[in-house]
XYZ file of C-alpha atoms in Angstrom:
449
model
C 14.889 12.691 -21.032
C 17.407 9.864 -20.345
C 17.275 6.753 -22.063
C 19.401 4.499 -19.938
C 22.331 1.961 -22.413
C 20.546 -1.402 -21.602
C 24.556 -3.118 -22.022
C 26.483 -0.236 -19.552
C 23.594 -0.770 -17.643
C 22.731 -4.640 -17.281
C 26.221 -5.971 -17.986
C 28.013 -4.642 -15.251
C 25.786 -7.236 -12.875
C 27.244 -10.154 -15.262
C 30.197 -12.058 -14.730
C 33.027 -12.147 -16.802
C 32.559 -15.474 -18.646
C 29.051 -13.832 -19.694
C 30.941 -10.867 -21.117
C 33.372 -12.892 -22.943
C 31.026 -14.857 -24.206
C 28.690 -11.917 -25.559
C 32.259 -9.486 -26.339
C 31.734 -10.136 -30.459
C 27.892 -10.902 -31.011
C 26.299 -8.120 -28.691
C 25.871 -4.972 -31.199
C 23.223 -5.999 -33.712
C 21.372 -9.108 -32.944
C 19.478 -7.842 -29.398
C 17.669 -5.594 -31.597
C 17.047 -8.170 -34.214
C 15.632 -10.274 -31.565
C 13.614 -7.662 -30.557
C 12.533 -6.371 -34.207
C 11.498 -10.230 -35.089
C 9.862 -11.596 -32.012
C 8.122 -9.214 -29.770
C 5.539 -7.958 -31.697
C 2.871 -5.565 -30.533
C -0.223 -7.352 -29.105
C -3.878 -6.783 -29.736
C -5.784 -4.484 -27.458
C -7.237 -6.916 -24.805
C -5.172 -10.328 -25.833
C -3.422 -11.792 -23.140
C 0.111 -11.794 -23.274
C 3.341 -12.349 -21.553
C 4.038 -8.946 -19.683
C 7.695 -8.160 -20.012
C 8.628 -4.219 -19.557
C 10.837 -2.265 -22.091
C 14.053 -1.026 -20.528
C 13.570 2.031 -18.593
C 13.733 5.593 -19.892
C 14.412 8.339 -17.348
C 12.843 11.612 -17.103
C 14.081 14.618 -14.765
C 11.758 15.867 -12.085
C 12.485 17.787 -8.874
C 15.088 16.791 -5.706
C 13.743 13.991 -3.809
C 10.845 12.798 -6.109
C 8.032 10.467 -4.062
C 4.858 9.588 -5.127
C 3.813 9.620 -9.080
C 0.471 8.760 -10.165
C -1.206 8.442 -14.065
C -4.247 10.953 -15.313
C -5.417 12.868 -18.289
C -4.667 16.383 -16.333
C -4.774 18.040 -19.994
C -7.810 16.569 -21.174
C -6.158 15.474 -24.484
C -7.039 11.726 -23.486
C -3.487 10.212 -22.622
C -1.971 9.791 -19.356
C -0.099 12.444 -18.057
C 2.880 11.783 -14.558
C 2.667 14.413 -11.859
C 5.360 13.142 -8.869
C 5.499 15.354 -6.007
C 9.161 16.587 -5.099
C 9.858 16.494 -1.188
C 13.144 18.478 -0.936
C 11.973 21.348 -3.160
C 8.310 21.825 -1.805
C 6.467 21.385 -5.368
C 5.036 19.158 -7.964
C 6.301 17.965 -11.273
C 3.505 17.882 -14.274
C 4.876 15.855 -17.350
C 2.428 16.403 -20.238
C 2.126 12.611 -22.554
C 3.819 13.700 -26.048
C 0.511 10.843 -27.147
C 3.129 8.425 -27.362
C 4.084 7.405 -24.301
C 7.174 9.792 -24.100
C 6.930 12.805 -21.901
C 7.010 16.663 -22.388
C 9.314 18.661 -20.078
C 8.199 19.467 -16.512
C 6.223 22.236 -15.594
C 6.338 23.184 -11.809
C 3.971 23.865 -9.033
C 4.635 25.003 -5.748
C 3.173 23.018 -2.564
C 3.485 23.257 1.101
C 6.249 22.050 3.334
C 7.804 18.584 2.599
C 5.316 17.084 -0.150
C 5.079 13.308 0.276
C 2.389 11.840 -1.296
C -0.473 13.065 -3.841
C -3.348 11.895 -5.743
C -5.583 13.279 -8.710
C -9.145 13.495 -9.063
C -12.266 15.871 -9.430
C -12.812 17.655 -6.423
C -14.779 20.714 -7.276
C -17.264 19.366 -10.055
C -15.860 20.705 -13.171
C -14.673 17.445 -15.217
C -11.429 17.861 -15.157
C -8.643 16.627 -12.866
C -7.153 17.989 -9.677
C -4.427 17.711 -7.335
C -4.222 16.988 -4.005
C -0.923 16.758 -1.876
C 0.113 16.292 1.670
C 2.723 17.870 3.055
C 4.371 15.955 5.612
C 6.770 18.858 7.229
C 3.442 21.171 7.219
C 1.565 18.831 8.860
C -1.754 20.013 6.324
C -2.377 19.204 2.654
C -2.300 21.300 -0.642
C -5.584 21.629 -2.680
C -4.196 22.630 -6.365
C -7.305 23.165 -9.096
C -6.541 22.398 -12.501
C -7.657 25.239 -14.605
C -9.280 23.094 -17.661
C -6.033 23.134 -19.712
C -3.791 21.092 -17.610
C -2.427 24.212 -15.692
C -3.147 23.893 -11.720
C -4.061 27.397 -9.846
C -1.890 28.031 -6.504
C -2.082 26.232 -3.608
C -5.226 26.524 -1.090
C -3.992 24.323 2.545
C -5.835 22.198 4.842
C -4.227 21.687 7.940
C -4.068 17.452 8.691
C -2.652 15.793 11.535
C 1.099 15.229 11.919
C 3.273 14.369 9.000
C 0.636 13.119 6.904
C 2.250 10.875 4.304
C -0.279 9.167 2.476
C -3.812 10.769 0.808
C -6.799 9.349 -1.098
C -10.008 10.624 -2.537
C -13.394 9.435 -2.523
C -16.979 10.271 -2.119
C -17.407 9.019 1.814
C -20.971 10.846 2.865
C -22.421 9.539 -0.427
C -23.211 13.622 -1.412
C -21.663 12.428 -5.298
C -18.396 14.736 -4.217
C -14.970 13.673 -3.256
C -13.793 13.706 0.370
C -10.175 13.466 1.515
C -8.771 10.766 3.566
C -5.074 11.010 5.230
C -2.923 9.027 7.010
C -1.012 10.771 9.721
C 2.417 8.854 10.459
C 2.600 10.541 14.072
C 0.317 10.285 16.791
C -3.248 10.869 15.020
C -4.060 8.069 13.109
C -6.258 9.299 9.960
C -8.017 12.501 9.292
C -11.091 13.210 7.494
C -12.341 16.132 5.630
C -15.167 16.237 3.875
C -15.835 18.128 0.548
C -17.904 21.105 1.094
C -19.408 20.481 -2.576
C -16.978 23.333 -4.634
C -13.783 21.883 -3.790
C -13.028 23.225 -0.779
C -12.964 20.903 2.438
C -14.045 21.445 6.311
C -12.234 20.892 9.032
C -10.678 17.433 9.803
C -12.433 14.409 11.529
C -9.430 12.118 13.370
C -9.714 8.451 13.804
C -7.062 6.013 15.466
C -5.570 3.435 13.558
C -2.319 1.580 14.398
C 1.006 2.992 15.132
C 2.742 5.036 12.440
C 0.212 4.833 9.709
C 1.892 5.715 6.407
C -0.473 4.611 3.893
C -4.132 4.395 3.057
C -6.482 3.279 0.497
C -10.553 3.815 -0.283
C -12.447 1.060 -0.803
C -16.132 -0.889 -0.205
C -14.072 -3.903 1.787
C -17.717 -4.961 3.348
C -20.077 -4.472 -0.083
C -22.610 -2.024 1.654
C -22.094 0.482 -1.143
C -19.880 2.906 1.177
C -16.137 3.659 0.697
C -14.300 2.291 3.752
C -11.026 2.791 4.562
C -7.696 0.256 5.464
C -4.288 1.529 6.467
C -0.737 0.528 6.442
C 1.065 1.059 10.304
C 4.652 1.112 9.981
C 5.405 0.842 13.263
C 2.966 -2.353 14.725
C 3.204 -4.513 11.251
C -0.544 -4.634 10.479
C -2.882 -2.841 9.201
C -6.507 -1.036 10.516
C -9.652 -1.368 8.325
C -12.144 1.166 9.160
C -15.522 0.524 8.052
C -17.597 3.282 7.134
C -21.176 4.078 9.606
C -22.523 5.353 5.617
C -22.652 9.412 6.484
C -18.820 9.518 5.958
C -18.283 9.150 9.732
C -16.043 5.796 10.668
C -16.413 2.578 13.089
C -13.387 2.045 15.633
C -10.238 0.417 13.679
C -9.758 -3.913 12.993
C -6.528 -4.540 13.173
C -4.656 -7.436 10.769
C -0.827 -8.329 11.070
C 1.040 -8.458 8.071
C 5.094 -8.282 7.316
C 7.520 -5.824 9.004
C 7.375 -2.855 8.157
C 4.429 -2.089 5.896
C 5.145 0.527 3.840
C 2.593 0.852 1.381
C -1.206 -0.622 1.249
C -3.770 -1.125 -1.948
C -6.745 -2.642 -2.401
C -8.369 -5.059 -5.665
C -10.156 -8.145 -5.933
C -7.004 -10.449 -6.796
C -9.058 -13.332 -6.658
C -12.146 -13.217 -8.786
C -14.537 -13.074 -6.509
C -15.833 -9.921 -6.529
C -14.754 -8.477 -3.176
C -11.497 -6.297 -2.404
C -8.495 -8.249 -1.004
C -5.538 -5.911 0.710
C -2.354 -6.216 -0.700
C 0.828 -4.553 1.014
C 4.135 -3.886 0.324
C 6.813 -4.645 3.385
C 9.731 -2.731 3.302
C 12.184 -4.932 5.782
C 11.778 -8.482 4.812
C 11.240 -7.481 0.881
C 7.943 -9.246 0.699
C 4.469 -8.410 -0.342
C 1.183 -9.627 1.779
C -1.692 -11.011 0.489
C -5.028 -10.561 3.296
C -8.337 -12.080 0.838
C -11.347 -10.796 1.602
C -13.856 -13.323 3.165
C -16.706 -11.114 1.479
C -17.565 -9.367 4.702
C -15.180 -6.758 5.191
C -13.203 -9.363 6.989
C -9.354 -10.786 6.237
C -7.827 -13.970 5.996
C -4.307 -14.044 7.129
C -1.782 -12.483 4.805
C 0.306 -14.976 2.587
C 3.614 -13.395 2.235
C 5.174 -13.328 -1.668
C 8.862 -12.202 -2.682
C 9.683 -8.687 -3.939
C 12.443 -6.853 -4.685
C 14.662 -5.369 -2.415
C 13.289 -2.410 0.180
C 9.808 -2.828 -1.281
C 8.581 1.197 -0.825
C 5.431 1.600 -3.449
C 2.797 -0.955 -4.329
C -0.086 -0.890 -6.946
C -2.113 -3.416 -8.894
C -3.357 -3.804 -12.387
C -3.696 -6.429 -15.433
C -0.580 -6.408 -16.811
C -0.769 -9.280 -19.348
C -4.604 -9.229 -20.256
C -5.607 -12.360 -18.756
C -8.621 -10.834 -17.019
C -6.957 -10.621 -12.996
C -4.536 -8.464 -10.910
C -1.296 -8.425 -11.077
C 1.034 -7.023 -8.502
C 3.692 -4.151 -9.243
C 6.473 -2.923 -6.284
C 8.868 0.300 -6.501
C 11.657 -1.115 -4.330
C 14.065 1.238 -2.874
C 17.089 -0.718 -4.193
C 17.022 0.028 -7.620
C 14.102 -1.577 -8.933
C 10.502 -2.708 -9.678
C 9.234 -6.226 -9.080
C 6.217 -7.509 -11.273
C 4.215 -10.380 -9.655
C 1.734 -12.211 -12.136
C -1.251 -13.384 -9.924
C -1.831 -16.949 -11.102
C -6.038 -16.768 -11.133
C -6.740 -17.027 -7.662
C -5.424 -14.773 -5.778
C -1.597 -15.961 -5.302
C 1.317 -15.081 -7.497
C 4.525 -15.985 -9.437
C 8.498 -15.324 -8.291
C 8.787 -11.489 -9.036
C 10.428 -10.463 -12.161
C 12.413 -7.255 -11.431
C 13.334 -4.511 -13.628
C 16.445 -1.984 -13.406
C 15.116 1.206 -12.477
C 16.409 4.672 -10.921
C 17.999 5.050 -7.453
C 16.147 4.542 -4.239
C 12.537 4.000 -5.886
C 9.680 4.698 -4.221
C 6.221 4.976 -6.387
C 4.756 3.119 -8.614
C 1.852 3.249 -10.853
C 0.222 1.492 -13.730
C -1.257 3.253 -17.168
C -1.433 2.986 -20.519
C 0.749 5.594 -21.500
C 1.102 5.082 -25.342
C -2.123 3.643 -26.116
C -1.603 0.183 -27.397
C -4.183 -1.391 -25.037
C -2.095 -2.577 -22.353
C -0.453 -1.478 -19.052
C 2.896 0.419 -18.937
C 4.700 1.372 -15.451
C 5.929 4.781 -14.177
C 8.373 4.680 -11.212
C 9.197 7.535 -9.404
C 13.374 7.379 -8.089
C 13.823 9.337 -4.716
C 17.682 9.406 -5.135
C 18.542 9.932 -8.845
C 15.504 12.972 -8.676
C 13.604 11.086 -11.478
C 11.011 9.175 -13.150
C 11.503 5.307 -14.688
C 8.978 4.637 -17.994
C 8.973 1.177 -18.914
C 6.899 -0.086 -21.940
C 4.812 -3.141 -21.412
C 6.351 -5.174 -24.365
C 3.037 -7.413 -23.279
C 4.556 -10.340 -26.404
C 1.942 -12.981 -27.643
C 2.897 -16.581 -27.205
C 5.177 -17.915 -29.855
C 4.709 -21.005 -31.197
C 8.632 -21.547 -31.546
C 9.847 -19.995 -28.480
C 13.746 -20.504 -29.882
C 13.451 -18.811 -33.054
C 14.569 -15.428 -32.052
C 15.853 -13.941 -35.190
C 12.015 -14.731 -36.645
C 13.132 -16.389 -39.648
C 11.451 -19.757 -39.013
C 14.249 -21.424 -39.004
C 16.859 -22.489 -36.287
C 20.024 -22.169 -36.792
C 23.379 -20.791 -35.521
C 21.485 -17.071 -35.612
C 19.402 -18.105 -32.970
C 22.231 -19.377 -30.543
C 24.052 -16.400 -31.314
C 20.654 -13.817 -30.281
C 20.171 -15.822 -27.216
C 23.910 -15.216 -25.903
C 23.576 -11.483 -26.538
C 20.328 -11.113 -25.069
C 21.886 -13.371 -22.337
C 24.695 -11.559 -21.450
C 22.713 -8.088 -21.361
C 20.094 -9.268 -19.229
C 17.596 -8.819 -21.822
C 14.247 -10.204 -21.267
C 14.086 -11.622 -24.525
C 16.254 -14.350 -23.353
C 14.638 -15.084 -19.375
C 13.191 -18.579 -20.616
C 11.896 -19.337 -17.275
C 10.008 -16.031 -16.736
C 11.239 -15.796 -13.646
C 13.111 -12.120 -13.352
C 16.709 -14.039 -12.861
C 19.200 -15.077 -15.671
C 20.926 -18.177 -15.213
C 21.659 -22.004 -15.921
C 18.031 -22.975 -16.066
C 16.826 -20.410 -18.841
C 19.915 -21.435 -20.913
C 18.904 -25.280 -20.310
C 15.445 -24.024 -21.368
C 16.467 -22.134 -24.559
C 18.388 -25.766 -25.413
C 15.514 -27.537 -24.501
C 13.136 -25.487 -27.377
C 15.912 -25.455 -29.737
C 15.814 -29.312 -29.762
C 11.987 -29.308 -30.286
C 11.971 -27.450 -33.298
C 9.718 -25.430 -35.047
C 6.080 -26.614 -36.038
């Protein structure tokens, strides 16, 4: 475990007059700032989402996807990444405070790429599934009660599958796998044979290079359908399930270039699941709302960070809708607060590990709201970051806590300033510059109540 130095590592994207400025106040008064003002919120309160700086954990070369369960059945969220370069996964057992245990690891098949967890053979407890996208097949790994996975059992997919999701999709109460195939072969099927083993694939088309997919009732019949992100032709196919776990021809959508990864939620109250899609080229996210029908508006295009690579959504600040969260592969992970009906705020970004590429959102140290786990392709890691999730505070400037404003407070805001701390982003907008400093004035002068 790594805990990154928030000054080595936020400073060095400052100026010098920043540095100068913060040289002789920095040591204390951040964590005053944060020991006074950002106290921890009530389970389901809404909140201001702002993430802890990241702490690093090691997992194996090349990590990819990560993804949030109770694989120990000790009711916290465990990480299990999958590690492409060394053909195995990394389980990282919750210490019940939202640090991390060691890894323990698990060998898969040829070039693991993306995983996912769920029950697959009946018995209550967790399992992994992986796809293997130098195999060209998937690895079926049973957890054995305790949190310990049994060896491998393969299921040959199409060609270098890269993206896998479970679901029950012939309505038999047992969960199928669904894969996209990035070459040639669209999706494949395989359907649970009721004791976690699967038959043989089903293929259906979709667009070109398909590289992510997501399970979901897009058209409210009661059936899991399926919609897919296709790298290479910039949309994405919705397949609507016939209700046996057999699939209608593809729909095709355009989004941004290069869509990377897809996920589905209902981002704008109304019940049905809108697509949401991170594109990798132009750094933006796209928006397609459901008309109710299994049907898509166009996709509104919102700002990420920079190589968007992972996408997921969740409540991040308690205010009852979907929120947006991006692994980018330059270093960091954008959070996009969804305004109420369905469109977002300027991405706030967060420092994380080299060339990230997963995301996902959990409650890792049980405080009632949603943390973030990144997984970080080049530094062979994992990215923690605490939701801080602060309540709104009647006198914003006051950072110290002491009720009263004085030269303490200027002093906390030009350390928390100069190390990019979010304490002291007054416009909530990700960025540090003139306009939160004009803001922090601007609540100074008001007072306190």
């Amino acid at each position: 475990m790594r805990h990154v130095d928030p000054l080595w590592h936020r400073l060095k994207q400052k100026n010098l007059s920043a540095l100068h400025i913060t040289h002789f106040l920095r040591p204390a008064l951040t964590t005053a700032v944060l020991m006074g003002m950002l106290a921890p919120i009530a389970s389901g309160q809404t909140c201001d989402a702002i993430f802890d700086l990241e702490t690093r954990y090691d997992a194996g070369n090349s990590t990819r996807s990560v993804t949030l369960g109770d694989v120990d059945g000790d009711s916290d969220l465990d990480m299990v990444v999958v590690n492409y370069q060394d053909d195995n996964t990394s389980v990282l057992f919750n210490n019940g405070d939202g640090t991390f245990a060691a890894q323990f690891l698990y060998a898969t098949g040829d070039g693991p790429i993306g995983m996912t967890l769920g029950d697959v053979d009946g018995d209550t407890d967790l399992d992994m599934v992986v796809v293997n996208a130098l195999g060209h097949d998937s690895s079926v790994l049973l957890n054995n009660g305790d949190g310990t996975f049994a060896a491998e059992v393969r299921y040959t997919t199409g060609f270098s599958p890269r993206s896998v999701k479970l679901g029950d999709l012939d309505g038999d109460t047992h969960l199928d796998m669904a894969v996209a195939n990035d070459i040639g072969t669209g999706t494949s099927v395989l359907i649970n044979n009721g004791d976690g083993t699967f038959a043989t694939q089903i293929q259906y088309g979709a667009g070109n290079r398909p590289t992510s997919l997501m399970l979901g009732d897009v058209n409210a019949d009661t059936h899991l359908d399926m919609v897919v992100a296709n790298f290479g032709s910039n949309d994405t196919s919705v397949l609507l399930n016939n209700g046996d776990g057999t699939f209608a021809t593809e729909t095709r959508y355009a989004v941004g270039v290069q869509p990377r990864r897809i996920t589905l939620g209902d981002v704008d109250g109304d019940t049905d699941l809108d697509m949401v899609v991170a594109n990798q080229a132009p750094n933006n996210v796209s928006v397609l709302l459901n008309f109710g029908d299994g049907t898509f508006l166009a996709n509104s295009l919102y700002p990420a960070g920079v190589s968007p690579r992972g996408i997921t959504l969740g409540d991040v600040d308690n205010d009852g809708d979907l929120d947006i969260a991006t692994a980018n592969g330059g270093g960091s992970a954008s959070m996009l607060l969804n305004f109420g009906g369905g469109s977002f705020e300027p991405p706030a970004n967060y420092i994380t590990g080299g060339g990230s590429v997963g995301v996902a959102l959990g409650d890792v140290d049980g405080d009632g709201d949603l943390d973030m786990a990144v997984s970080n392709e080049f530094t062979d890691d994992i990215s923690v970051m605490l939701n801080l999730c602060i309540t709104a505070n009647p006198c914003p400037a006051d950072l110290t806590g002491d009720d009263v404003l004085d030269f303490f407070d200027i002093s906390a805001f030009l350390t928390a300033f100069g190390a990019n701390d979010p304490v002291a982003d007054f416009t909530n907008d990700g960025t540090f510059d003139f306009f939160d400093i004009s803001a922090f004035l601007t609540a100074f002068s008001a007072g306190c109540p």
